[in-house]
Coordinates of C-alpha atoms in Angstrom, one line a residue:
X1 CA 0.0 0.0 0.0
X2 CA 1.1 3.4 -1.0
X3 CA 2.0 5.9 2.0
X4 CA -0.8 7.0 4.2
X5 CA -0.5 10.5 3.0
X6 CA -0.3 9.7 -1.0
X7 CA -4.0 8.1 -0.6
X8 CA -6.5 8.9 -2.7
X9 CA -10.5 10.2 -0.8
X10 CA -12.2 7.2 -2.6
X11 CA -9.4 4.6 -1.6
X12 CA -9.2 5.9 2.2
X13 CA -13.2 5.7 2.6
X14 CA -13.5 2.3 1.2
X15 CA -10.7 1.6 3.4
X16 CA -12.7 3.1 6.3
X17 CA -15.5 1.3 5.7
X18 CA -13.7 -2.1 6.0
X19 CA -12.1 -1.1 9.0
X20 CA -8.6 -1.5 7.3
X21 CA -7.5 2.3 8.1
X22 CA -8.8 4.5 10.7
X23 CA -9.1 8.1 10.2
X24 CA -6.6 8.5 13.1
X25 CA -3.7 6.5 11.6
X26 CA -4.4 8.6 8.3
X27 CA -4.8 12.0 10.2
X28 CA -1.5 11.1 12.2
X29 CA 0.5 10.3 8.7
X30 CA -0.6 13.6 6.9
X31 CA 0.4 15.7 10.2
X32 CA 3.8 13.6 10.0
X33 CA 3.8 14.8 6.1
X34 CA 3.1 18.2 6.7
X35 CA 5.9 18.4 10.0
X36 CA 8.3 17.3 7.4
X37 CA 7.9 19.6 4.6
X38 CA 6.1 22.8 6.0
X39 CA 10.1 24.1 7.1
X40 CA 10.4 24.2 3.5
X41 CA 7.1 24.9 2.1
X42 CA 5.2 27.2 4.7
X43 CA 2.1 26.6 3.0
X44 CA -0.3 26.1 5.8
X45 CA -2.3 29.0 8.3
X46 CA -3.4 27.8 12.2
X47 CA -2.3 24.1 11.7
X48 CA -3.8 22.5 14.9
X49 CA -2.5 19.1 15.5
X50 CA -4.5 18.3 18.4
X51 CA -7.6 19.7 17.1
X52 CA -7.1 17.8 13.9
X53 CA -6.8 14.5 15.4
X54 CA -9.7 15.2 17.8
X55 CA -11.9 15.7 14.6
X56 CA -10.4 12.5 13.5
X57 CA -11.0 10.3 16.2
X58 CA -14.6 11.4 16.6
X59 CA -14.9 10.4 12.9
X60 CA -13.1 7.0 13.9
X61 CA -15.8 6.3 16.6
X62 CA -18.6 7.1 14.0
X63 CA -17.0 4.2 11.3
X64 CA -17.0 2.0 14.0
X65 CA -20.6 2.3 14.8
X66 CA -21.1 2.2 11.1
X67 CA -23.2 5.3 11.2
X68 CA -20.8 7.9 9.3
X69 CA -22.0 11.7 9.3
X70 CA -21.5 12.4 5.6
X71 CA -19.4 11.4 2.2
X72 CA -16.2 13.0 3.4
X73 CA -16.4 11.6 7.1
X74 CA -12.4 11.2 8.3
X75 CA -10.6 12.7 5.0
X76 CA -7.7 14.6 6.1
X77 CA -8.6 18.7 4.1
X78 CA -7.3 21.9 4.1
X79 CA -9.2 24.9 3.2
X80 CA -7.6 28.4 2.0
X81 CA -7.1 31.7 4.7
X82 CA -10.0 33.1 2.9
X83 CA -12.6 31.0 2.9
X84 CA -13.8 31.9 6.7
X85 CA -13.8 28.9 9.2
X86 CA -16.1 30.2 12.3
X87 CA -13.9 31.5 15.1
X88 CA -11.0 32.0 13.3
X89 CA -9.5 35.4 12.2
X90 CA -9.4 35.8 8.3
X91 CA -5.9 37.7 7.5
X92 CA -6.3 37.7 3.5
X93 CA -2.8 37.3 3.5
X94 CA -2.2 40.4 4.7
X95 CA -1.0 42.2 7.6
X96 CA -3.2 44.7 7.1
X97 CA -6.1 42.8 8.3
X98 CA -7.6 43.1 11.6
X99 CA -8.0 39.8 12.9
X100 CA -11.3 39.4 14.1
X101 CA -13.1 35.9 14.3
X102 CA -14.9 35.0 11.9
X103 CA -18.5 35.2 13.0
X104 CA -19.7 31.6 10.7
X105 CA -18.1 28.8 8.3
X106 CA -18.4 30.2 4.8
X107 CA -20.5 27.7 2.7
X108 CA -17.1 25.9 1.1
X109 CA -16.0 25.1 4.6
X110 CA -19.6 24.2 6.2
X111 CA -20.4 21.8 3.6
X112 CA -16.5 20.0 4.1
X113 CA -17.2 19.9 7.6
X114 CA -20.6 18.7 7.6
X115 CA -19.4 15.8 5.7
X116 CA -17.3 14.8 7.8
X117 CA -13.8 15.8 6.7
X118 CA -11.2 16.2 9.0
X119 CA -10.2 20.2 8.7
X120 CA -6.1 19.4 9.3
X121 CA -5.1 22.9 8.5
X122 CA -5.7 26.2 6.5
X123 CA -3.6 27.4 3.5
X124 CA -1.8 30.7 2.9
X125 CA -2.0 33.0 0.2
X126 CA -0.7 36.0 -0.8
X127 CA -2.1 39.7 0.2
X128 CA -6.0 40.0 -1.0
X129 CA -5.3 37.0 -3.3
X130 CA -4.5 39.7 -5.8
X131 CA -1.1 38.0 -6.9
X132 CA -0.4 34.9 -8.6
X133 CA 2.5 33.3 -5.9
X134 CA 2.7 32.7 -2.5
X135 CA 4.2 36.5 -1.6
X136 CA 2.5 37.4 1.3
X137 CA 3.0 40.3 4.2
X138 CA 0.4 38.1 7.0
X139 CA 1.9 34.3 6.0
X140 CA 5.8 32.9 5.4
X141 CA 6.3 32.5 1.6
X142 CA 5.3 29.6 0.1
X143 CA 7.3 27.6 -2.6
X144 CA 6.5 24.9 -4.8
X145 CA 7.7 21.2 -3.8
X146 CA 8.7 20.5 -7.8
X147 CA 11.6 23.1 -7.0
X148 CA 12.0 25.0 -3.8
X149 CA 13.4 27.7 -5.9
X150 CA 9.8 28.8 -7.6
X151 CA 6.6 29.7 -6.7
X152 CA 3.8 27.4 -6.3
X153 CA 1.2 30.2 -8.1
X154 CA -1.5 31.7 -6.7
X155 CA -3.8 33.2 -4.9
X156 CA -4.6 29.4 -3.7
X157 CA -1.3 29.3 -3.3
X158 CA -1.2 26.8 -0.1
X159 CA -3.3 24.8 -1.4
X160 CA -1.5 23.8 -4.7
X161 CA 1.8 23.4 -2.7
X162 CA -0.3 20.8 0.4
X163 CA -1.8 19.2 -2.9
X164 CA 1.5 18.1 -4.2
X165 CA 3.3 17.8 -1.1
X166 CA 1.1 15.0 0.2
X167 CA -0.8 17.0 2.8
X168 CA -4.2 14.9 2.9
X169 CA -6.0 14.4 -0.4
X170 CA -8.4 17.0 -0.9
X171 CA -7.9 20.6 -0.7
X172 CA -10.0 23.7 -1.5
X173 CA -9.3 27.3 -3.4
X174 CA -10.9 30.4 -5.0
X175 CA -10.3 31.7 -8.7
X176 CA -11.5 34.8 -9.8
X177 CA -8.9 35.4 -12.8
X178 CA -6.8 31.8 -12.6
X179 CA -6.3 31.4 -8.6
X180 CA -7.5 27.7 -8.6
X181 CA -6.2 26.6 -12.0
X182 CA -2.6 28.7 -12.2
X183 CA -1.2 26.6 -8.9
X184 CA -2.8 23.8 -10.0
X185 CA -1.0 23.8 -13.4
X186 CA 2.5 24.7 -11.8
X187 CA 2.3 22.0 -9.0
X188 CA 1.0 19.1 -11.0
X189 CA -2.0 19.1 -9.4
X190 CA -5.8 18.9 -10.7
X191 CA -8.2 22.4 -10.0
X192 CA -11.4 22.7 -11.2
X193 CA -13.2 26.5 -11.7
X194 CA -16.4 25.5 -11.5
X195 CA -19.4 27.6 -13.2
X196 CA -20.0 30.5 -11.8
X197 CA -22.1 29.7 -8.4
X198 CA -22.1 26.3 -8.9
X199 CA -20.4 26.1 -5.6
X200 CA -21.7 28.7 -3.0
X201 CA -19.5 31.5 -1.9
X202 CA -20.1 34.2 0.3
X203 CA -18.9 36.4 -0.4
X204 CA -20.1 36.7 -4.1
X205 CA -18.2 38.6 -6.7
X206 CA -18.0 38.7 -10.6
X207 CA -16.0 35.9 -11.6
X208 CA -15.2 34.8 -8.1
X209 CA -15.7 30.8 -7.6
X210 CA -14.3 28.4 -5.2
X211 CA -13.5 24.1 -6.3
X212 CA -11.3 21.7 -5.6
X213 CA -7.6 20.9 -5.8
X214 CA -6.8 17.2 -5.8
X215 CA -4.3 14.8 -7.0
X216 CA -7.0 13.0 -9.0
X217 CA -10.6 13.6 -11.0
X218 CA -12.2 11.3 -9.0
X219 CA -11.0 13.2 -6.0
X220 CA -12.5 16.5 -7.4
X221 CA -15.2 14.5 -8.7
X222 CA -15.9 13.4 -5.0
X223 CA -15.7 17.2 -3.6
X224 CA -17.8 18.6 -5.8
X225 CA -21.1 16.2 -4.4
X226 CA -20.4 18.2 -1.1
X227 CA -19.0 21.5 -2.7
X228 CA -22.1 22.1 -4.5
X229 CA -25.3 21.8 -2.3
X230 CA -27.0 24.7 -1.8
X231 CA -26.3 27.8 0.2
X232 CA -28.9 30.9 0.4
X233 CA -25.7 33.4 1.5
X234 CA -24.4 33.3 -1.8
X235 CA -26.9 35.6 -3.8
X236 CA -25.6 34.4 -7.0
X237 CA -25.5 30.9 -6.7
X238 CA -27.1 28.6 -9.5
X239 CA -30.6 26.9 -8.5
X240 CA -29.2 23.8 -7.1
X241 CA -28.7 20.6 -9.8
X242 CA -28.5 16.7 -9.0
X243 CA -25.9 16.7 -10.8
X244 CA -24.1 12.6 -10.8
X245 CA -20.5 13.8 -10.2
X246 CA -20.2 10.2 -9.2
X247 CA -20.3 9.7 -13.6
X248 CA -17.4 11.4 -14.0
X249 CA -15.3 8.5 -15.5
X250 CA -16.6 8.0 -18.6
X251 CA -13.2 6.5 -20.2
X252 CA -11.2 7.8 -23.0
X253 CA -14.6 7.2 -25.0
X254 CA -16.0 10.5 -23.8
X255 CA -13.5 12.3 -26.6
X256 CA -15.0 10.5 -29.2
X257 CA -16.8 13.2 -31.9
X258 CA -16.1 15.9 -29.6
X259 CA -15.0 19.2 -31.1
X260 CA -12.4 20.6 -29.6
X261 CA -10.4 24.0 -29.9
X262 CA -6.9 24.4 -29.5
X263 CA -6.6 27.5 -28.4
X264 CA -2.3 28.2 -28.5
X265 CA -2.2 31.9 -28.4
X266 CA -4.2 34.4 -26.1
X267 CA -4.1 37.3 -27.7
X268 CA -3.3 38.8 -24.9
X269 CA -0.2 39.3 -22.1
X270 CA 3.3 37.2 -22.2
X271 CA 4.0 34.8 -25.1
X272 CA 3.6 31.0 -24.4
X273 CA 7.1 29.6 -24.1
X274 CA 7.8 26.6 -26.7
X275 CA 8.1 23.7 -24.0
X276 CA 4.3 24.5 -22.7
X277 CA 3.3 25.2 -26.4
X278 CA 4.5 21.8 -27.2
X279 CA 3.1 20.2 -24.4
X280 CA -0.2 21.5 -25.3
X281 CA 0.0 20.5 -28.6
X282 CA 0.8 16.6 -27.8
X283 CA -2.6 16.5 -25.4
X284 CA -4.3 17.9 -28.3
X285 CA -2.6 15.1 -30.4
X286 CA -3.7 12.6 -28.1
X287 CA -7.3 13.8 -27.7
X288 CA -7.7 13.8 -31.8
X289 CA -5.9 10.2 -31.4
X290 CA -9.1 9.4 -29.0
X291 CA -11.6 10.8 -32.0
X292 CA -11.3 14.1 -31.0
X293 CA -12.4 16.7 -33.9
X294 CA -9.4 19.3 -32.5
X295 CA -9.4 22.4 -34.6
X296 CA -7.5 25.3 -34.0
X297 CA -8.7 28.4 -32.5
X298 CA -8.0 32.2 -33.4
X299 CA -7.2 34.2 -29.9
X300 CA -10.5 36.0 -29.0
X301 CA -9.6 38.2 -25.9
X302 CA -7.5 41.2 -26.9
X303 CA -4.9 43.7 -25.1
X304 CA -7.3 46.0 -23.9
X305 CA -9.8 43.4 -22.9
X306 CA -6.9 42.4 -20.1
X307 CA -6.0 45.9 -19.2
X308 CA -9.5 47.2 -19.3
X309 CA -10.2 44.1 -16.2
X310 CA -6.5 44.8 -14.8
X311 CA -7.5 48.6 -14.2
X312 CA -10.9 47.9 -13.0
X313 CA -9.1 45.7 -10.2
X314 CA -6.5 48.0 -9.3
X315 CA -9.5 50.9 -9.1
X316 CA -10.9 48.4 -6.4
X317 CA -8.1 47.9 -4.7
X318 CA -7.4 52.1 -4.2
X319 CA -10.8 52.5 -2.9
X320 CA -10.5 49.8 -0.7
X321 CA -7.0 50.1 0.4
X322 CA -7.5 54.6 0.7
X323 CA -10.0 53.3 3.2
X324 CA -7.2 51.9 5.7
X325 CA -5.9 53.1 8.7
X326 CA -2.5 55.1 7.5
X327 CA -0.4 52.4 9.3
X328 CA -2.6 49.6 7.8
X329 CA -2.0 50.6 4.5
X330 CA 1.6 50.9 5.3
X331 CA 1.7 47.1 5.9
X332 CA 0.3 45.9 2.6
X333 CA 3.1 44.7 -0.2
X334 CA 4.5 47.7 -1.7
X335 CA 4.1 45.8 -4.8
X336 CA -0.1 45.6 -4.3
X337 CA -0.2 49.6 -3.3
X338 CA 1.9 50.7 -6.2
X339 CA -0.5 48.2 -8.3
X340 CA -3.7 50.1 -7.0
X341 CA -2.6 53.5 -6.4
X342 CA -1.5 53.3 -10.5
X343 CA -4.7 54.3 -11.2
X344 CA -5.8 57.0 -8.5
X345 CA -5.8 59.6 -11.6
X346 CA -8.1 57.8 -13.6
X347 CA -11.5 59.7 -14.4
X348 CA -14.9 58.4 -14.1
X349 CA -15.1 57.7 -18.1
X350 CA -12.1 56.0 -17.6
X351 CA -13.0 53.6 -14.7
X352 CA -16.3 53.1 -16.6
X353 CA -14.6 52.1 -19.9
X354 CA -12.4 49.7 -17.3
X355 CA -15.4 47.8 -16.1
X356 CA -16.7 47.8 -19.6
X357 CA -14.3 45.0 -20.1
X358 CA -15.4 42.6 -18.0
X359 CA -18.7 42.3 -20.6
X360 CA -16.6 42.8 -23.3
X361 CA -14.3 39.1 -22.3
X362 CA -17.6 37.9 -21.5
X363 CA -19.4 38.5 -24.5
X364 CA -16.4 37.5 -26.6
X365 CA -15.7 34.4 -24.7
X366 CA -19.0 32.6 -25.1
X367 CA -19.3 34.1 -28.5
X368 CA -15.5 32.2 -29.7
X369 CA -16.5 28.8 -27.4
X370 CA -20.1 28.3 -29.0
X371 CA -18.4 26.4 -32.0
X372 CA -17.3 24.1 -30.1
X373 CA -17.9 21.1 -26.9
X374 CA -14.7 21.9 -25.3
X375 CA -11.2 24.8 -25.5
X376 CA -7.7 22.9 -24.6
X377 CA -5.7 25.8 -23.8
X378 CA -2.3 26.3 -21.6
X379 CA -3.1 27.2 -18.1
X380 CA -0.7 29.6 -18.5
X381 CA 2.5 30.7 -21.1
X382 CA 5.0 29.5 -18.7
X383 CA 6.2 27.5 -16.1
X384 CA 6.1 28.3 -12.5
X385 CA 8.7 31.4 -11.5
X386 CA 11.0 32.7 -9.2
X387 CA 9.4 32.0 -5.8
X388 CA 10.1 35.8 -4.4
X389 CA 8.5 37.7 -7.5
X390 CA 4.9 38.7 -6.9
X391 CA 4.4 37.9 -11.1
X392 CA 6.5 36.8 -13.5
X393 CA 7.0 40.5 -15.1
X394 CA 7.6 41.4 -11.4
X395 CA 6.0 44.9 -12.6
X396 CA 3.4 45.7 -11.0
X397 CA 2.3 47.6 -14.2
X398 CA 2.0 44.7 -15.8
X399 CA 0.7 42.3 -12.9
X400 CA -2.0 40.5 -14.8
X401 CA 0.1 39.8 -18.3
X402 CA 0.0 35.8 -17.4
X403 CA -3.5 35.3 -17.0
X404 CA -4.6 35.8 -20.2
X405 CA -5.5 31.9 -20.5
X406 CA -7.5 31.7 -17.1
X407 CA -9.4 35.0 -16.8
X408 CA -12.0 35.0 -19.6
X409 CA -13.5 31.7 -18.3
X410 CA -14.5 33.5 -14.8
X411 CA -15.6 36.4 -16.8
X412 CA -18.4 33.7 -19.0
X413 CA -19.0 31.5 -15.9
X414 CA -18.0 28.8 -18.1
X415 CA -16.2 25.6 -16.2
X416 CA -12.3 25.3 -16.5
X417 CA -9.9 22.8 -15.0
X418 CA -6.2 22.6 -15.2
X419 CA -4.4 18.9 -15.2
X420 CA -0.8 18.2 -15.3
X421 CA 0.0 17.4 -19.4
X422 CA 4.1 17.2 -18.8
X423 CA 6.8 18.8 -17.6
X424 CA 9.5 21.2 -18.5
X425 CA 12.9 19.8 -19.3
X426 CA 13.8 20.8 -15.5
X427 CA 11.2 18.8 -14.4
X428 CA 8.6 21.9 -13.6
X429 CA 5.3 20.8 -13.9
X430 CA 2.9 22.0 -17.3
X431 CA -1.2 22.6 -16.5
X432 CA -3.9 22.0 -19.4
X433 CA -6.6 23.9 -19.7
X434 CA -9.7 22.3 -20.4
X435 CA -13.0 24.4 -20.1
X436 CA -16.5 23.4 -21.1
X437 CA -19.7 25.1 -21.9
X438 CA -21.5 27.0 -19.4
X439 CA -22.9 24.5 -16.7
X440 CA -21.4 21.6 -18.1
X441 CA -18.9 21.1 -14.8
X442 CA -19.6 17.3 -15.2
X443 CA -18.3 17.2 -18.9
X444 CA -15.0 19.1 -18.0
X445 CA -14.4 16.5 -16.1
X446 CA -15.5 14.1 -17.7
X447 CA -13.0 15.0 -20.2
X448 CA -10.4 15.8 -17.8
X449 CA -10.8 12.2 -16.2
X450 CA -10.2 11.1 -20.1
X451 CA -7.4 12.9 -20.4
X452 CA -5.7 11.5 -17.3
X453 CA -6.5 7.7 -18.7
X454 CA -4.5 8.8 -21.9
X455 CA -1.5 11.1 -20.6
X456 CA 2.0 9.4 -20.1
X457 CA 2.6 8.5 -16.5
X458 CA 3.5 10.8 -14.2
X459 CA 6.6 11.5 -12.3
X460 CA 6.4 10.6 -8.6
X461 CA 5.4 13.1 -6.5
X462 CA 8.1 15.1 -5.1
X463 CA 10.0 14.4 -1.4
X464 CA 10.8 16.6 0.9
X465 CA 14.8 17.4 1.1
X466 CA 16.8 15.0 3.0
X467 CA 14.1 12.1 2.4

């Protein structure tokens, strides 16, 4: 049997259920997991042993009276800083934050716990999420086990970096312009953006969704029968949808007559290096091998498109951060308030015309999408970077030049997940893009789940230094 910690959800419930493994054991292994390569990877917020294996051995007394509380019951999860856990202050990532309790569980983290999974730790994540790596002024940096040297991505960036490192199978972020799928796709792991309010959030926002990170489909898939049920706090939620998650393995049959776009450049932000592009392009190759009808796409979103949404951010961000307490403000990345305060001179016309392009990628989105079942697309243009840089330009001018891949599909509400399709010729992990039509959550990973039946086998997962 593989290590405690490398267990799949579906393999450690079965395993439950026959009394083999009990959720302490598991609990105990993950929290010997995490003491071994936290030094390195700082990726986790309020890690409470003791609590943790309390949960654990309440779950172990329900198996044993064969009465489990819910589909999750004993699965060692972490959930990210800012999805709220009641009682717990909710930093952001920042030091900025005043570090109140939180009053309630958010819906992502009431539905986990209601199911039973065991809540081992939280994950970091840099200030307001607003940066795609694990800077932060509130947590330690985080870094990615594939190379200690780089970034794990972010905002979710904890969560991609306990994914990979072997810290419990299942693990929950947020993406509101790539913050699920960009970590995923530099640690190896598998992220799923749902639709837009598929899972309830609270709080709502345009583009803002929260889904799973796991080593495996049918780990997502298993997250996503809890992650979805329905919530009244999140006012833009979908009516809730019986939706069988539990048919998410279809085989590589699913591909069959599916059309598919390749989309290989977006328009948009930093060139995709030629070890992604060819990456990308062999998935595609093996999906058309499946009887995939793979066609080539034209890039739809466009320069301003990504600057219109970058200023319209940034404009937030001022408001919200000119609203601080001098010193407060003070203690936010430098990098964040020269970001925001970029656009203090812009007009009314111009912060309209900003927002503007938030319908604009929407309406061009769906409108490039509707030729086809499914877009294959790099995550992102390039491998994960230096770990201290806040975004690969490190410029804060031009902070939001990688997401050009990720960021239209929150703007359509469309479905997107990122699985591991290679790896770079230093080993870095490469994230495919697979995004569906609106609502069709269960296709993308459907797909995705065909993918991973056809992709080469994967590189074992990485070790912590001196193992």
């Amino acid at each position: 049997m593989s290590d405690l910690h490398d267990l799949p959800a579906h393999t450690l419930l079965a395993a439950y259920r026959q009394r083999s493994l009990s959720p302490v054991e598991v609990t105990q292994a993950v929290l010997d997991r995490i003491a071994r390569w936290e030094p390195h990877l700082r990726a986790t917020y309020l890690l409470r042993p003791d609590a943790a294996l309390a949960q654990a051995r309440a779950s172990e007394t329900r198996w044993l009276r064969g009465a489990p509380c819910g589909p999750l019951d004993g699965v060692p999860t972490t959930i990210k800083d800012n999805i709220a856990t009641q009682g717990d202050p909710l930093p952001l990532g920042t030091a900025a934050t005043s570090l109140a309790p939180a009053a309630a569980h958010a819906p992502p983290a009431a539905r986990l716990l209601e199911a039973g999974a065991v809540l081992v730790s939280k994950t970091t994540m840099p200030d307001y999420g607003m940066l795609s790596s694990g800077l932060s002024t509130f947590h330690a940096l985080a870094r990615n086990p594939w190379d200690l040297r780089k970034t794990p991505g972010g905002s979710s960036a904890g969560a991609g970096a306990a994914a990979a490192a072997g810290y419990g199978p299942l693990h929950i972020g947020t993406d509101i312009g790539g913050s699920i799928r960009l970590p995923a796709g530099w640690c190896g792991v598998f992220g799923l953006k749902p639709s837009l309010g598929r899972v309830p959030i609270d709080p709502p926002y345009t583009g803002r969704a929260a889904g799973p990170m796991t080593r495996s489909v049918a780990d997502a898939a298993l997250m996503m029968q809890v992650l979805s049920k329905p919530d009244e706090r999140d006012c833009m939620s979908l009516p809730f949808e019986a939706i069988r998650w539990q048919d998410f393995d279809g085989g590589v049959e699913k591909l069959k007559g599916l059309r598919i776009g390749l989309l290989l450049d977006a328009g948009c932000g930093l060139s995709v290096e030629p070890e992604v592009r060819a990456a990308i392009e062999a998935a595609a190759g093996l999906m058309e091998q499946a009887g995939a009808i793979v066609v080539p796409m034209q890039p739809f979103m466009t320069q301003a498109m990504l600057d219109g949404m970058d200023h319209a951010w940034r404009m937030r961000s001022h408001v919200d951060l000119a609203a601080l307490a001098p010193e407060k403000r003070e203690a936010v990345l430098p990098y964040i308030r020269a970001w925001a305060d970029s656009v203090a001179h812009f007009s009314g016309p111009q912060t309209f015309a900003a927002y503007h392009q938030f319908h604009a990628t929407r309406v061009a989105t769906v409108k490039a999408c509707a030729a086809f079942d499914y877009v294959v697309s790099p995550v992102s243009s390039m491998p994960a970077f230096d770990a201290e840089l806040p975004s690969p330009t490190n410029d804060p001018l031009r902070a939001m030049a990688h997401i050009g891949f990720t960021v239209p599909f929150n703007m359509s509400e469309q479905p997107a997940a990122s699985i591991n399709c290679g790896y770079t010729a230093r080993g870095l992990p490469i994230g495919l893009q697979i995004a569906g039509q609106r609502f069709d959550d269960l296709g993308v990973l459907q797909v995705a789940r065909a993918f991973e039946l056809m992709r080469a086998p994967q590189r074992p997962w990485p070790e912590p230094p001196g193992a």
